[in-house]
């Protein structure tokens, strides 16, 4: 593995300090595939790697902050198995990193001690449990791409592909969206890099490759569960159901929560909802979970909602009710109209 060359004209003083620290401590950092890594395993490690629940995500890093500061900081709360800093080709970091500890307690202590820790004046970092993402969305594939063709291409060019599903693109007409599931986060990350660099030569224009967003995953599942609106008799193909537009009231609540989280530098909230019960009076009970990147643990609970009279998606109604509750939890002052909306839309 070769170390990627840095652009010497950018941030030279900090790079010089890092090289001096490497020489003084004897620590070896290896940069490959857009990340620079220490350990995995570290020197002297004996035995199997630690389990998945020992890794933390580190966000909101100043881009000129490096391992000479970060590794000693995260070693101060527990024994590190691995530290990975995401890098740009210019030699700046990409604003986030992952620290894996030798046991669960080390990761837990890192979150307790270092979440919102000020690494510099006015620069507080985020430390929370790492989510091992394994699914990608590839939007903008040519409408003529078949699942068999796509699977064959991915099996030749990537490792660890478990499943491929094709859908009509929700964003581009006459295009397809693929959901790719891999055996590990590392396999998915390498596939994402190859796709973004155009190495797989998939047919399509304006392709967009991203980690599969929970909201998109939920919408795709809803479309699959909803019966087709019509059937085209000429060629027996079923029409693809279209997603429902959000009502203004629902969109207003979600926008309000997104704005509040942005103002408090918490990151975009991610919703998961699941309908678990229907009452005889037309109310539906939902389990929900809301992950806010700036918080170390997700919020979860239960709420009752009624289905919108205009045919609004039940899951969107649940998200609206949860958004109102989250605004209250985050200390946002709500006027009388918001409280009336909350009482009208949901009850606990």
XYZ file of C-alpha atoms in Angstrom:
348
model
C 0.000 0.000 0.000
C 1.440 3.328 -1.048
C 0.960 6.525 0.916
C -0.845 9.174 -1.135
C 1.196 12.302 -1.769
C 0.111 15.504 -0.111
C -0.124 18.838 -1.839
C 2.746 20.683 -0.178
C 1.317 24.134 -0.676
C -1.653 23.526 1.642
C -1.396 23.604 5.439
C 2.326 22.919 5.507
C 2.912 23.839 9.181
C 0.363 21.350 10.483
C 1.674 18.610 8.194
C 5.207 19.240 9.431
C 4.012 18.907 13.045
C 2.300 15.621 12.209
C 5.425 14.178 10.567
C 7.502 15.199 13.603
C 4.973 13.482 15.911
C 5.069 10.291 13.810
C 8.853 10.228 14.024
C 8.885 10.888 17.780
C 6.248 8.280 18.686
C 7.092 5.658 16.062
C 3.429 5.514 15.089
C 2.823 4.473 11.478
C -0.059 5.995 9.546
C -1.117 4.404 6.268
C -3.192 6.367 3.755
C -5.214 4.518 1.142
C -8.672 4.784 -0.442
C -9.329 8.281 0.892
C -8.560 7.561 4.526
C -5.498 7.497 6.759
C -5.363 4.698 9.295
C -3.565 3.847 12.506
C -3.756 0.319 13.896
C -6.317 -2.237 12.866
C -4.594 -3.967 14.630
C -2.182 -1.745 16.598
C 1.335 -2.943 17.481
C 1.317 -5.769 20.033
C -2.321 -6.710 19.518
C -3.094 -10.387 20.183
C -6.382 -12.072 19.342
C -9.429 -11.303 17.249
C -10.587 -7.777 16.356
C -13.058 -6.192 18.807
C -16.803 -6.419 18.016
C -18.747 -3.846 16.007
C -20.141 -1.976 19.044
C -16.687 -0.634 19.962
C -16.446 2.053 17.259
C -17.396 5.725 17.555
C -17.991 8.351 14.883
C -16.196 11.702 15.264
C -17.628 14.694 13.414
C -17.240 18.473 13.045
C -13.433 18.252 12.947
C -11.465 21.320 11.806
C -10.013 20.295 8.450
C -6.417 21.093 9.466
C -6.559 18.910 12.601
C -4.592 15.665 12.403
C -3.673 12.494 14.291
C -0.931 14.158 16.376
C -3.786 15.827 18.279
C -6.633 13.363 17.760
C -4.991 10.030 18.586
C -3.584 11.150 21.987
C -6.966 12.717 22.792
C -8.921 9.545 22.043
C -6.281 7.311 23.632
C -6.742 9.258 26.869
C -10.112 7.565 27.516
C -9.359 3.980 26.412
C -7.152 1.615 24.419
C -7.472 2.236 20.675
C -7.640 -0.675 18.260
C -7.908 1.534 15.164
C -8.215 5.198 14.207
C -9.320 6.251 10.695
C -9.249 9.864 9.508
C -11.063 10.593 6.240
C -8.798 12.623 3.905
C -8.941 14.752 0.773
C -6.245 14.586 -1.902
C -5.075 18.074 -0.863
C -4.055 16.801 2.576
C -6.951 18.282 4.549
C -9.226 15.980 6.486
C -12.852 15.672 5.401
C -14.248 16.709 8.776
C -14.851 13.273 10.273
C -13.073 10.173 11.588
C -13.716 6.811 13.284
C -12.111 5.494 16.472
C -12.408 1.808 17.339
C -11.609 0.732 20.891
C -10.478 -2.587 22.322
C -13.789 -2.984 24.176
C -17.277 -1.522 24.502
C -16.426 0.438 27.629
C -13.715 2.421 25.831
C -16.188 3.561 23.161
C -18.810 4.423 25.774
C -16.296 6.461 27.787
C -15.173 8.299 24.640
C -18.749 9.408 23.946
C -19.300 10.474 27.560
C -16.028 12.420 27.809
C -15.492 13.822 24.315
C -18.889 14.536 22.756
C -19.032 18.357 22.375
C -15.388 18.557 23.490
C -13.780 21.850 22.342
C -10.700 20.812 20.362
C -10.188 24.524 19.698
C -11.894 27.662 20.828
C -15.313 27.685 19.186
C -14.806 24.196 17.651
C -16.679 21.503 19.583
C -16.570 18.028 18.047
C -19.351 15.430 17.894
C -18.687 11.905 19.176
C -21.417 9.249 18.933
C -21.846 5.561 18.176
C -20.764 4.606 14.675
C -23.443 3.245 12.359
C -22.069 0.544 10.114
C -23.689 1.554 6.832
C -23.759 -1.213 4.230
C -26.316 0.016 1.664
C -25.835 2.401 -1.272
C -28.292 4.137 -3.572
C -27.306 4.732 -7.194
C -29.723 7.117 -8.898
C -29.765 8.073 -12.576
C -29.125 4.671 -14.157
C -30.339 4.223 -17.722
C -33.901 2.908 -17.941
C -32.632 0.044 -20.117
C -30.278 -1.327 -17.423
C -31.415 -4.761 -16.255
C -30.891 -6.241 -12.817
C -28.939 -9.161 -14.289
C -26.577 -6.788 -16.111
C -26.078 -4.638 -13.017
C -25.431 -7.636 -10.750
C -22.861 -9.057 -13.169
C -21.000 -5.721 -13.367
C -20.920 -5.271 -9.586
C -19.793 -8.845 -8.934
C -16.856 -8.386 -11.316
C -15.778 -4.968 -10.059
C -16.577 -5.003 -6.317
C -16.418 -7.440 -3.440
C -19.054 -8.424 -0.910
C -22.207 -7.543 -2.882
C -25.196 -9.292 -1.249
C -28.213 -7.959 -3.110
C -29.267 -5.556 -5.875
C -32.765 -4.113 -6.296
C -33.943 -1.783 -9.064
C -36.659 0.879 -8.756
C -38.024 3.718 -10.857
C -36.039 6.824 -9.958
C -38.017 9.208 -7.707
C -35.945 12.169 -8.972
C -35.263 11.581 -12.680
C -37.740 10.685 -15.402
C -36.874 7.711 -17.610
C -34.190 6.575 -15.156
C -33.707 3.877 -12.556
C -32.433 3.821 -8.986
C -30.531 0.827 -7.606
C -30.169 -0.167 -3.959
C -26.967 -2.125 -3.328
C -26.363 -4.068 -0.120
C -22.846 -5.206 0.849
C -21.466 -7.619 3.423
C -19.598 -4.928 5.389
C -19.185 -1.178 5.711
C -15.684 -1.397 4.260
C -16.876 -3.292 1.163
C -19.665 -0.740 0.655
C -17.276 2.193 1.106
C -14.859 0.809 -1.515
C -17.742 0.199 -3.932
C -19.004 3.744 -3.350
C -15.581 5.149 -4.166
C -15.346 3.093 -7.373
C -18.839 4.144 -8.466
C -18.208 7.828 -7.763
C -14.967 7.717 -9.746
C -16.758 6.154 -12.705
C -14.625 3.017 -12.659
C -17.558 0.630 -13.172
C -18.818 2.275 -16.389
C -22.503 1.857 -15.658
C -24.934 3.211 -18.248
C -26.688 6.386 -17.167
C -26.449 10.149 -17.105
C -26.005 12.359 -14.029
C -25.561 9.348 -11.763
C -25.642 10.098 -8.046
C -24.081 7.637 -5.587
C -24.898 8.011 -1.894
C -25.301 6.030 1.283
C -28.905 4.832 1.352
C -30.869 7.426 3.322
C -33.410 5.952 5.822
C -36.174 8.189 4.439
C -35.567 6.949 0.879
C -35.432 3.335 2.060
C -38.760 3.762 3.807
C -40.383 5.370 0.754
C -39.191 2.562 -1.514
C -40.662 0.015 0.903
C -43.983 1.885 0.944
C -44.143 1.945 -2.871
C -43.522 -1.810 -2.972
C -46.289 -2.465 -0.408
C -48.847 -0.190 -2.166
C -50.854 -1.982 -4.922
C -50.292 -0.673 -8.460
C -52.628 2.135 -9.529
C -53.296 0.654 -12.978
C -52.252 -2.005 -15.413
C -51.157 -1.372 -18.992
C -52.989 -4.009 -21.001
C -50.910 -3.629 -24.177
C -47.726 -5.058 -22.701
C -48.962 -6.225 -19.266
C -46.546 -3.958 -17.424
C -47.678 -2.565 -14.083
C -47.541 1.191 -13.633
C -45.048 2.354 -11.030
C -46.856 4.099 -8.126
C -45.717 7.647 -7.588
C -44.765 9.056 -4.160
C -47.332 11.297 -2.503
C -46.487 14.963 -2.152
C -46.245 16.220 1.427
C -49.087 18.419 2.594
C -48.055 22.013 3.490
C -48.761 21.432 7.204
C -46.596 18.302 7.357
C -43.785 19.906 5.345
C -43.891 22.973 7.605
C -43.314 20.874 10.728
C -40.443 18.931 9.191
C -38.858 22.112 7.823
C -39.164 23.756 11.246
C -37.348 20.850 12.909
C -34.649 20.793 10.201
C -34.125 24.543 10.626
C -33.816 24.214 14.408
C -31.297 21.352 14.119
C -29.307 23.365 11.587
C -29.321 26.432 13.832
C -28.037 24.352 16.751
C -25.417 22.622 14.504
C -26.897 19.195 15.251
C -27.169 17.873 11.693
C -30.191 16.673 9.709
C -32.591 14.416 11.704
C -33.245 10.946 10.265
C -36.652 9.294 10.861
C -37.671 5.658 11.109
C -41.366 4.829 11.652
C -43.285 1.566 11.829
C -47.037 1.125 12.193
C -47.699 -1.479 14.900
C -51.383 -1.105 15.767
C -54.700 0.216 14.372
C -57.518 1.198 16.755
C -61.229 0.657 15.956
C -61.646 4.463 15.838
C -59.194 5.001 12.969
C -56.088 5.926 14.976
C -52.767 4.231 14.207
C -49.986 3.594 16.696
C -46.443 4.047 15.369
C -43.089 3.170 16.830
C -40.550 5.836 15.913
C -36.837 6.481 16.129
C -35.137 9.789 15.353
C -31.355 9.927 14.926
C -29.838 13.414 15.204
C -26.103 13.349 14.334
C -25.255 15.831 17.109
C -26.734 13.531 19.797
C -24.931 10.350 20.915
C -28.101 8.235 21.140
C -31.311 8.199 19.070
C -34.714 9.254 20.383
C -37.400 6.576 20.219
C -40.918 5.967 21.461
C -44.535 5.552 20.384
C -47.175 7.918 19.031
C -50.745 7.709 17.773
C -51.779 9.518 14.585
C -54.826 9.710 12.367
C -54.630 9.355 8.610
C -54.893 12.621 6.707
C -58.237 13.082 4.961
C -56.455 13.985 1.707
C -54.744 10.593 1.483
C -51.480 11.712 3.110
C -49.065 8.848 3.775
C -49.549 7.486 7.273
C -45.805 7.405 7.793
C -45.558 11.095 6.868
C -48.316 11.847 9.384
C -46.313 9.984 12.035
C -43.157 11.905 11.125
C -45.071 15.177 11.456
C -46.333 14.215 14.912
C -42.858 13.123 15.987
C -41.345 16.344 14.593
C -43.673 18.368 16.810
C -42.658 16.313 19.849
C -38.973 16.713 18.951
C -39.347 20.496 18.716
C -40.697 20.462 22.253
C -37.919 18.134 23.484
C -35.257 20.415 21.960
C -36.684 23.408 23.803
C -38.239 25.223 20.853
C -40.969 27.621 22.075
C -44.216 26.626 20.360
C -47.110 29.057 19.972
C -50.790 28.179 20.579
C -51.319 27.213 16.926
C -48.521 24.618 17.117
C -50.020 23.131 20.299
C -53.453 22.903 18.622
C -51.818 21.188 15.641
C -50.078 18.728 17.964
C -53.321 17.843 19.757
C -55.191 17.557 16.454
C -52.641 15.304 14.771
C -51.530 12.983 17.533
C -51.869 11.731 21.060
C -49.600 9.568 23.231
